XYZ file of C-alpha atoms in Angstrom:
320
model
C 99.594 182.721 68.734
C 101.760 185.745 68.836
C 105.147 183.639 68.511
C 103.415 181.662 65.089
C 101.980 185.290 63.738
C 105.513 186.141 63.814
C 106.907 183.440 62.061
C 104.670 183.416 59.432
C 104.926 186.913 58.329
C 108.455 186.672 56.229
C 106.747 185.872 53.331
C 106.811 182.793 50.612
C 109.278 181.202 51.543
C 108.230 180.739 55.362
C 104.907 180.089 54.594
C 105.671 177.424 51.948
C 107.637 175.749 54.803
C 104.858 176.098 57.461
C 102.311 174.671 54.528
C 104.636 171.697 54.245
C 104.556 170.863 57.771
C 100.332 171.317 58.147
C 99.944 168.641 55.101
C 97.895 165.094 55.901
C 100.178 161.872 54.754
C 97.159 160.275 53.315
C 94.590 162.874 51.849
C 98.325 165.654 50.810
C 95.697 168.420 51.744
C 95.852 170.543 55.256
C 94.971 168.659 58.227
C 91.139 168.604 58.899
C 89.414 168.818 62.300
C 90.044 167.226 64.695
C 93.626 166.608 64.244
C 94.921 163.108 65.703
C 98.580 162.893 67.361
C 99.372 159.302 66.688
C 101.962 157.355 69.300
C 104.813 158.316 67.014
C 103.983 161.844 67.398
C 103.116 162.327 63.914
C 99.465 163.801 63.071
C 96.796 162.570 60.520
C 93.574 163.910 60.392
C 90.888 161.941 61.820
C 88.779 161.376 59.039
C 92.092 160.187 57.283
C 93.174 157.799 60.259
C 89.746 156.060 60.404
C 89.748 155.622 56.423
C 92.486 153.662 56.520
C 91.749 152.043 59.439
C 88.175 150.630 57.690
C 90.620 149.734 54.870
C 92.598 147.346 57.004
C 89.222 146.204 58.642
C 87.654 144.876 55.228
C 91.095 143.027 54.378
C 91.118 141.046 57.109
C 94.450 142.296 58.758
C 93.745 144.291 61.908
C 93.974 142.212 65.165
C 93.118 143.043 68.725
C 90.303 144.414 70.700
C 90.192 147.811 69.334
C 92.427 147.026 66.669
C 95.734 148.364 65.001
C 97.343 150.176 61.919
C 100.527 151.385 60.382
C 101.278 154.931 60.819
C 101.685 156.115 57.161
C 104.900 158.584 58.131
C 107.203 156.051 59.437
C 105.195 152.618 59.221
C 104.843 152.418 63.143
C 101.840 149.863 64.334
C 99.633 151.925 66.279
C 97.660 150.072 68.765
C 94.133 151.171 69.458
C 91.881 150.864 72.245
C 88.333 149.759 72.118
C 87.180 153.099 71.372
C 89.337 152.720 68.092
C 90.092 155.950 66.242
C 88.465 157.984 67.956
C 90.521 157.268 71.526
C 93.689 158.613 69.766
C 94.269 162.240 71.601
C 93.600 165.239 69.064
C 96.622 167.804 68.774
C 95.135 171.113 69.490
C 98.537 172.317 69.245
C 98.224 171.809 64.905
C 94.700 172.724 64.840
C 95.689 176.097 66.322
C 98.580 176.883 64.072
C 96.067 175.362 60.661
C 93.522 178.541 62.167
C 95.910 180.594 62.517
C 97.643 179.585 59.448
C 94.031 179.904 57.060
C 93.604 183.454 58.705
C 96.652 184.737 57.349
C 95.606 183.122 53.934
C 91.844 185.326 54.185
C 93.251 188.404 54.907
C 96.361 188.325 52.776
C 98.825 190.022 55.042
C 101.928 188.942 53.103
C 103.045 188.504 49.413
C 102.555 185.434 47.825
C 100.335 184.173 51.127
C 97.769 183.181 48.033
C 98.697 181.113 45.432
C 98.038 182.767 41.966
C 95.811 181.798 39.306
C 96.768 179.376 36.725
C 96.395 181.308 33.313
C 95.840 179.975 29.713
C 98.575 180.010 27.494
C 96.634 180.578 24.959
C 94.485 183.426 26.195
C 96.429 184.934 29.072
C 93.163 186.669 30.070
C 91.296 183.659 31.360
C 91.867 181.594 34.201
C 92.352 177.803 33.556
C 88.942 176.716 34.930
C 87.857 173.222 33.331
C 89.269 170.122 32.675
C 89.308 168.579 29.253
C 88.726 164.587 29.585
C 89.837 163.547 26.648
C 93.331 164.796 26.263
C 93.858 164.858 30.525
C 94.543 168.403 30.962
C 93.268 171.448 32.625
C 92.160 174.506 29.849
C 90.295 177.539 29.514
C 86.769 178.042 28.423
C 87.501 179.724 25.387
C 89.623 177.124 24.613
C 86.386 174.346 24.837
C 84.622 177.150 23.223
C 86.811 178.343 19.895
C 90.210 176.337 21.123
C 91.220 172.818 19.864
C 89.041 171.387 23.190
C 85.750 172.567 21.269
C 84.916 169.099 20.400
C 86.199 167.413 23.621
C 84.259 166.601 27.287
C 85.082 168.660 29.869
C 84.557 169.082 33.680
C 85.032 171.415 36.341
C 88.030 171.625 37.488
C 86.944 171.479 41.134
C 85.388 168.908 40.580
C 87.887 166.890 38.921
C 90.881 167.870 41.534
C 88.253 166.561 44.071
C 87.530 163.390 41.895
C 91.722 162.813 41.273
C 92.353 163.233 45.291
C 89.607 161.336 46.223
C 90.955 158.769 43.932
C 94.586 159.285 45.577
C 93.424 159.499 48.860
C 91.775 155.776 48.577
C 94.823 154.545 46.707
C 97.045 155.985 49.729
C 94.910 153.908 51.904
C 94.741 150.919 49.942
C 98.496 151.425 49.113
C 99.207 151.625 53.415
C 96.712 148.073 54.065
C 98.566 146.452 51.278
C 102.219 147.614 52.677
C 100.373 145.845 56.525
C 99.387 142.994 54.820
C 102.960 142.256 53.320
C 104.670 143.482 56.345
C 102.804 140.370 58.016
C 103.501 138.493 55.451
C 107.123 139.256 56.244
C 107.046 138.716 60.055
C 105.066 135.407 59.465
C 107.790 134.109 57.619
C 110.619 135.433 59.511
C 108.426 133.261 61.885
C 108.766 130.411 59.823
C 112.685 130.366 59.644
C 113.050 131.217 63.567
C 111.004 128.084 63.620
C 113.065 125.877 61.173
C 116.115 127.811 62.375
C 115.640 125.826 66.027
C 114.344 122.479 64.604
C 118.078 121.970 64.338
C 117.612 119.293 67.403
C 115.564 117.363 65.043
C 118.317 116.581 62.825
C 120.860 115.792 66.056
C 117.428 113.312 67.477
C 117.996 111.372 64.124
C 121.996 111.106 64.137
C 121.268 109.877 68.086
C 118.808 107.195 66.870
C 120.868 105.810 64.028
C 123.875 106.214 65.722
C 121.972 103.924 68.470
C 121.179 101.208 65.873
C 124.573 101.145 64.414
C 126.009 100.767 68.736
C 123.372 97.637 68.716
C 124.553 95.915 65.674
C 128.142 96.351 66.319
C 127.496 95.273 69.763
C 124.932 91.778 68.265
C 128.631 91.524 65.737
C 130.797 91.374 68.900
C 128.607 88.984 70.247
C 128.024 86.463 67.157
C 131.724 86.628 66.462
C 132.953 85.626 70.251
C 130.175 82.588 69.697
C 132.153 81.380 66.779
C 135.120 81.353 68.060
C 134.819 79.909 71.210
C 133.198 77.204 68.920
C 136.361 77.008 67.238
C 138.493 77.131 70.059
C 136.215 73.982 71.546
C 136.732 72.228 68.726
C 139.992 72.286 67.675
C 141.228 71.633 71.305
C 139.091 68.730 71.366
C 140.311 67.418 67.570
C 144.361 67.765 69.130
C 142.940 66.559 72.371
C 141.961 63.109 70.069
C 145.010 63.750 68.144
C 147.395 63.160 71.227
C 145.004 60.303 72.113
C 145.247 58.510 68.358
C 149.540 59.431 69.005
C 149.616 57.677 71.820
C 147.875 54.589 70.448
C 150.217 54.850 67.532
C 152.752 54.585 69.649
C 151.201 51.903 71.161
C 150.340 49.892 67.421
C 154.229 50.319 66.517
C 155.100 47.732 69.608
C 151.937 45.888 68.950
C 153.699 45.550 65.553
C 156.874 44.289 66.699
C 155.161 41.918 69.213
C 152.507 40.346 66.436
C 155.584 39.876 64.568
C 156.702 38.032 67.712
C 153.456 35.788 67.946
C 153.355 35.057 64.602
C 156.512 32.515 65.617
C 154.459 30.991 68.429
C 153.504 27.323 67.767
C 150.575 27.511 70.297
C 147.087 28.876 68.107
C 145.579 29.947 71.868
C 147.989 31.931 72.774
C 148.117 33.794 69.492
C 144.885 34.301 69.202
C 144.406 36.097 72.258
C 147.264 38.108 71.925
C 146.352 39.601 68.681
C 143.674 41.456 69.949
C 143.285 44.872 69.580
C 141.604 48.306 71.368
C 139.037 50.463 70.169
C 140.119 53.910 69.441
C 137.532 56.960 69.978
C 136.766 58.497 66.615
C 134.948 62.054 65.535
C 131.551 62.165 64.849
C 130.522 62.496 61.213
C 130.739 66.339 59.969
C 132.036 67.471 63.032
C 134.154 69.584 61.149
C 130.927 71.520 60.032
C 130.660 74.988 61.023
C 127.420 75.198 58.677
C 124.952 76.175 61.626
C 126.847 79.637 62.634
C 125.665 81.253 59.807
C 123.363 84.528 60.102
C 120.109 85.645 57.727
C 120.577 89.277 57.233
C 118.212 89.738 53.696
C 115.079 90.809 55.914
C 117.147 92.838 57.834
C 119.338 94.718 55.486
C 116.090 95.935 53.506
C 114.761 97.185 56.629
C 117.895 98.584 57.414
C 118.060 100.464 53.771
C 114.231 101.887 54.318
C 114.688 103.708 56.714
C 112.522 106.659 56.488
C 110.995 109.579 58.683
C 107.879 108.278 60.718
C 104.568 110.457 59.596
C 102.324 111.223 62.131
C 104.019 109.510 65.111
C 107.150 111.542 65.308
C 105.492 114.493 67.516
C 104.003 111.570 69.482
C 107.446 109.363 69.968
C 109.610 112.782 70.045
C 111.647 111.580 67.275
């Protein structure tokens, strides 16, 4: 007490600073007891913390057992216990200095420890004291009286700086749940691309399964082609196989030639007749040379082929 009576004595300027420090985030008036010491070491008075704590409860946005709020200072989330607000530890050290602070104020001990008067431009012997509500400014009472506010509404103007940070105070509040509710907003879609971000193993499960269907028909191709051409190869060794055969025989017709020739000259009909015999040569079957049947129906597959699509449903289930 003796160190902050010290301090406080320089005058304005001090004080000004010291009033600057003693000032509530939310209600911009000096802290109110019980003083709360948030985990981020910055204060808000009670009253103040558990207003905008109810704010957060009616919009849905406060989670856990006792529940949880933004500091309005730096935006840390302050988690509560079940006793809520009122388990956050009070700062006796700032109610102290606020006592000592409003004492100085009541006795005037300095210059300029009070703030002075507002006074009427227009009559500089009367204080401003009302509020006119039509043209939004503070004036005099002569001025409502004999001034150019005669004809307007006025208030207090207590009451109406009470009214205005009442009003700021609850726009503070609702100003700090909406800043929570888009700062969730925020983390549930940074969320959301983490998420997407590591789905990158779906795209690499679909390159694996195609690429596996493409291995399977170049594999079947391998296959289908080798059939043909060991059909081929069959084939055409036995068609030369027949061909040496039907040479040989040729061979053989060329001296059966020259020896019919040779019968034709005998006189005896028996012995001609039996010697123009001649032997049965092994022929090909009729369209051997068809290669009709080795032909492949692709239509059904190729339109499967072209829709393929992403399975619905069953792709969590098959892990595709």
């Amino acid at each position: 007490s003796i160190y902050v009576t010290s301090v406080i004595q320089p005058g304005i300027s001090v004080m000004e600073d010291l009033e600057k420090q003693l000032v509530c985030p939310v209600c911009l008036e000096l802290f109110s007891k019980p003083v709360v010491i948030l985990p981020c070491q910055h204060n808000l008075c009670r009253k103040c913390a558990n207003d905008v704590f109810q704010v957060r409860l009616q919009r849905g946005v406060s989670g856990g057992s006792g529940g949880r709020f933004r500091c309005p200072s730096c935006r840390h989330e302050v988690v509560l216990d079940r006793h809520g607000v009122y388990g956050l530890q009070r700062n006796l050290l700032v109610e102290n200095i606020i006592d000592i602070y409003r004492q100085q104020n009541r006795l005037g001990s300095g210059p300029g420890l009070l703030p002075s008067p507002l006074i009427c431009p227009e009559h500089p012997e009367e204080r401003i004291n009302i509020y006119c509500c039509l043209c939004e400014t503070p004036t005099c009472s002569l001025c409502k009286v004999f001034g150019p506010h005669k004809d307007c509404e006025v208030a207090p103007l207590a009451d109406v700086y009470q009214q205005k940070k009442s009003e700021l105070s609850d726009g503070i509040a609702g100003l700090v749940a909406i800043n929570d509710h888009i700062q969730a907003l925020i983390s549930q879609m940074e969320d959301i691309c983490r998420t997407v971000e590591n789905s990158r193993c779906r795209r690499e499960l679909v390159s694996q399964s195609v690429e596996g269907l493409v291995h399977i028909l170049e594999q079947r191709k391998q296959e289908l082609i080798s059939a043909i051409t060991e059909e081929q190869d069959e084939r055409q060794r036995h068609v030369r196989a027949l061909i040496r055969v039907h040479g040989q025989y040729l061979g053989v017709g060329v001296a059966l030639v020259e020896r019919g020739i040779h019968i034709m000259d005998q006189p005896h009909m028996a012995t001609f007749i039996q010697s123009s015999r001649g032997a049965e040569l092994p022929r090909l079957e009729l369209g051997f040379e068809n290669m009709g049947r080795f032909s492949v129906d692709i239509e059904n597959l190729s339109h499967k082929l072209q829709n393929i699509h992403f399975c619905h449903g069953t792709a969590h289930r098959n892990g595709i």
